[in-house]
PDB file of C-alpha atoms in Angstrom:
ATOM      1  CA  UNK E   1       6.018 -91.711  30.436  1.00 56.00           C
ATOM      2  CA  UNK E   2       3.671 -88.876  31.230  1.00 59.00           C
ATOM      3  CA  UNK E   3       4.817 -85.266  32.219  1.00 63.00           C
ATOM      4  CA  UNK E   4       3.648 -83.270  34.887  1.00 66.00           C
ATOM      5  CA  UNK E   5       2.103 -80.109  34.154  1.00 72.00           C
ATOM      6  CA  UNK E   6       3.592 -77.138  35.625  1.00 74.00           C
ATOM      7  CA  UNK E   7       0.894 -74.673  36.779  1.00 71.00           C
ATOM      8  CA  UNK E   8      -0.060 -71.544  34.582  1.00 71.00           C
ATOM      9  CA  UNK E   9       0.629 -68.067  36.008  1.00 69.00           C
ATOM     10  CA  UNK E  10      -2.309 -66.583  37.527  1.00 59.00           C
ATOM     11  CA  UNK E  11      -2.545 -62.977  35.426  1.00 66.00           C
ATOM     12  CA  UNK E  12      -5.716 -61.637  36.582  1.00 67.00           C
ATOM     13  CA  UNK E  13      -7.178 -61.848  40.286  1.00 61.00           C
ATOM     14  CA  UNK E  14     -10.727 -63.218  40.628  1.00 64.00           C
ATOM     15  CA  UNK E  15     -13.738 -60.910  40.595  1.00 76.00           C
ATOM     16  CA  UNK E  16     -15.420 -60.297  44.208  1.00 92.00           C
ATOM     17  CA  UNK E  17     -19.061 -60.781  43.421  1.00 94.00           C
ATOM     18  CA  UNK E  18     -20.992 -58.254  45.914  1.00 95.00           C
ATOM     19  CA  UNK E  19     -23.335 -59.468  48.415  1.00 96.00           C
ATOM     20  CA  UNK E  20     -26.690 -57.080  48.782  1.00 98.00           C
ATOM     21  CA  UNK E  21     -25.018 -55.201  51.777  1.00 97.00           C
ATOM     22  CA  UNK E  22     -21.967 -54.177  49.289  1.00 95.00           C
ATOM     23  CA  UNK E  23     -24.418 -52.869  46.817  1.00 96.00           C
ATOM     24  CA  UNK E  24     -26.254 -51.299  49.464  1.00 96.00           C
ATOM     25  CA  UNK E  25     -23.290 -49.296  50.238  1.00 95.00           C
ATOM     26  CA  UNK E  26     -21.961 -48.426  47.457  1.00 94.00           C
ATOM     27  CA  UNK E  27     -25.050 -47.150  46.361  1.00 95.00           C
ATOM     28  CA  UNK E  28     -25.829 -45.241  49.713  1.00 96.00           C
ATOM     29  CA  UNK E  29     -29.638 -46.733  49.814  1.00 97.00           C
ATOM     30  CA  UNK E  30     -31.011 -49.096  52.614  1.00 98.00           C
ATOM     31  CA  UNK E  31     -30.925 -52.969  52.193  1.00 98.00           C
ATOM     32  CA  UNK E  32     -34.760 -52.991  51.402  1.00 98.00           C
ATOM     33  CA  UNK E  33     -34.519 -51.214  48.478  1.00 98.00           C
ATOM     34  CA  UNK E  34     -31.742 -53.385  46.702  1.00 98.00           C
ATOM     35  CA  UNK E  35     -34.213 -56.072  47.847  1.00 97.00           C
ATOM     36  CA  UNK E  36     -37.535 -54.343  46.521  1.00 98.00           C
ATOM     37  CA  UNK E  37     -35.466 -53.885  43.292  1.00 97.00           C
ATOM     38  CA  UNK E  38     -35.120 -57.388  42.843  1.00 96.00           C
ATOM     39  CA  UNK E  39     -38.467 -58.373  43.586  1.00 96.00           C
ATOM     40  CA  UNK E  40     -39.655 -56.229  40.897  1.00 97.00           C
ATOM     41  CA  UNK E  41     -36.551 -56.909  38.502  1.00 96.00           C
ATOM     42  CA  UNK E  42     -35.821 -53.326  37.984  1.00 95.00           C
ATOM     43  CA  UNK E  43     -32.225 -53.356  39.726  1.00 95.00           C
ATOM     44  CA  UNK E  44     -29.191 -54.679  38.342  1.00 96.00           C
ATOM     45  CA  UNK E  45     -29.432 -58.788  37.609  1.00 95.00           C
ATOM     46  CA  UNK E  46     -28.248 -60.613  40.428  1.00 95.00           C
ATOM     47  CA  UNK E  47     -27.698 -64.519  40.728  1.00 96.00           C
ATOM     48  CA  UNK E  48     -27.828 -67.089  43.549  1.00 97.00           C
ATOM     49  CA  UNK E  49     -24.656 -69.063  44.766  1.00 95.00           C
ATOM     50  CA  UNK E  50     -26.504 -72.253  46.516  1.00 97.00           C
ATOM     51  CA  UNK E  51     -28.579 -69.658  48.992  1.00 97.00           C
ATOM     52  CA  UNK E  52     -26.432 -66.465  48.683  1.00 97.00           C
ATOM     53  CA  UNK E  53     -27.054 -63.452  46.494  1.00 97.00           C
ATOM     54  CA  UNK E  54     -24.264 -62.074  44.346  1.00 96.00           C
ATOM     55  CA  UNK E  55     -24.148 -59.240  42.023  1.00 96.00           C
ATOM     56  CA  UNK E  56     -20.952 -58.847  39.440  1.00 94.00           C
ATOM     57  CA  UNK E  57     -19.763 -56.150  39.827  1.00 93.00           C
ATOM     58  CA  UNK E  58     -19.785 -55.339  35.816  1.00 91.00           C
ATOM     59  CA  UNK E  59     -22.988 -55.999  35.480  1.00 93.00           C
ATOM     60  CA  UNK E  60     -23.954 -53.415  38.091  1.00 94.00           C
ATOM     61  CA  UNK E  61     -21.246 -50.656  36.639  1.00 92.00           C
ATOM     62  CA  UNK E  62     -23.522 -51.527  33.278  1.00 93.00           C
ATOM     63  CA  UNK E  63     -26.525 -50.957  34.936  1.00 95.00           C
ATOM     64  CA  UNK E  64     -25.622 -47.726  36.476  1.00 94.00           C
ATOM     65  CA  UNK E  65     -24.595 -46.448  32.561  1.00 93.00           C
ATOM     66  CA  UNK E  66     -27.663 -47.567  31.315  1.00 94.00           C
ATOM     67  CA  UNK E  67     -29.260 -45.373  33.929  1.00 92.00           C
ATOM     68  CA  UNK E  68     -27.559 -42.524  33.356  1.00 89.00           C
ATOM     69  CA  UNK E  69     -27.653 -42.582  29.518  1.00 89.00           C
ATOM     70  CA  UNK E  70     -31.735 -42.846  30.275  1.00 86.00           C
ATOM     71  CA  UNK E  71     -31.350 -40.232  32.558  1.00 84.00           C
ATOM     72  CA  UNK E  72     -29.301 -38.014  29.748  1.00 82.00           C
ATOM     73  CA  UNK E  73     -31.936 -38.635  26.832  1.00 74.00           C
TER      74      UNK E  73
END
């Protein structure tokens, strides 16, 4: 006779990946230029969902230190 699983505690919320108007904003520069950073792959990596953008948030917070320790040196 099989058992039913009980369901495991959720102990960490899900990221929110940012869309390019988030990163806009919390960067304070216009939606072209989180665009135009893209295009030429200097921004921080993004990655499609089906046809939507997303950028973890992480991954830009890494890409903001690497930045700044470039900036520093």
């Amino acid at each position: 006779m099989a058992t039913a699983k009980t369901p495991q505690p959720v102990t960490e919320l899900p990221v929110r990946y940012l869309t390019p108007d988030d990163l806009a904003t919390l960067l304070s520069v216009p939606l072209e230029t989180v665009y135009a950073w893209r295009k030429k792959r200097t921004g921080p990596p993004g990655f499609r969902i089906g046809k939507h953008l997303r950028y973890d948030p992480a991954a830009v917070h890494g890409w903001i230190s690497n930045l700044a320790e470039h900036e520093a040196a």
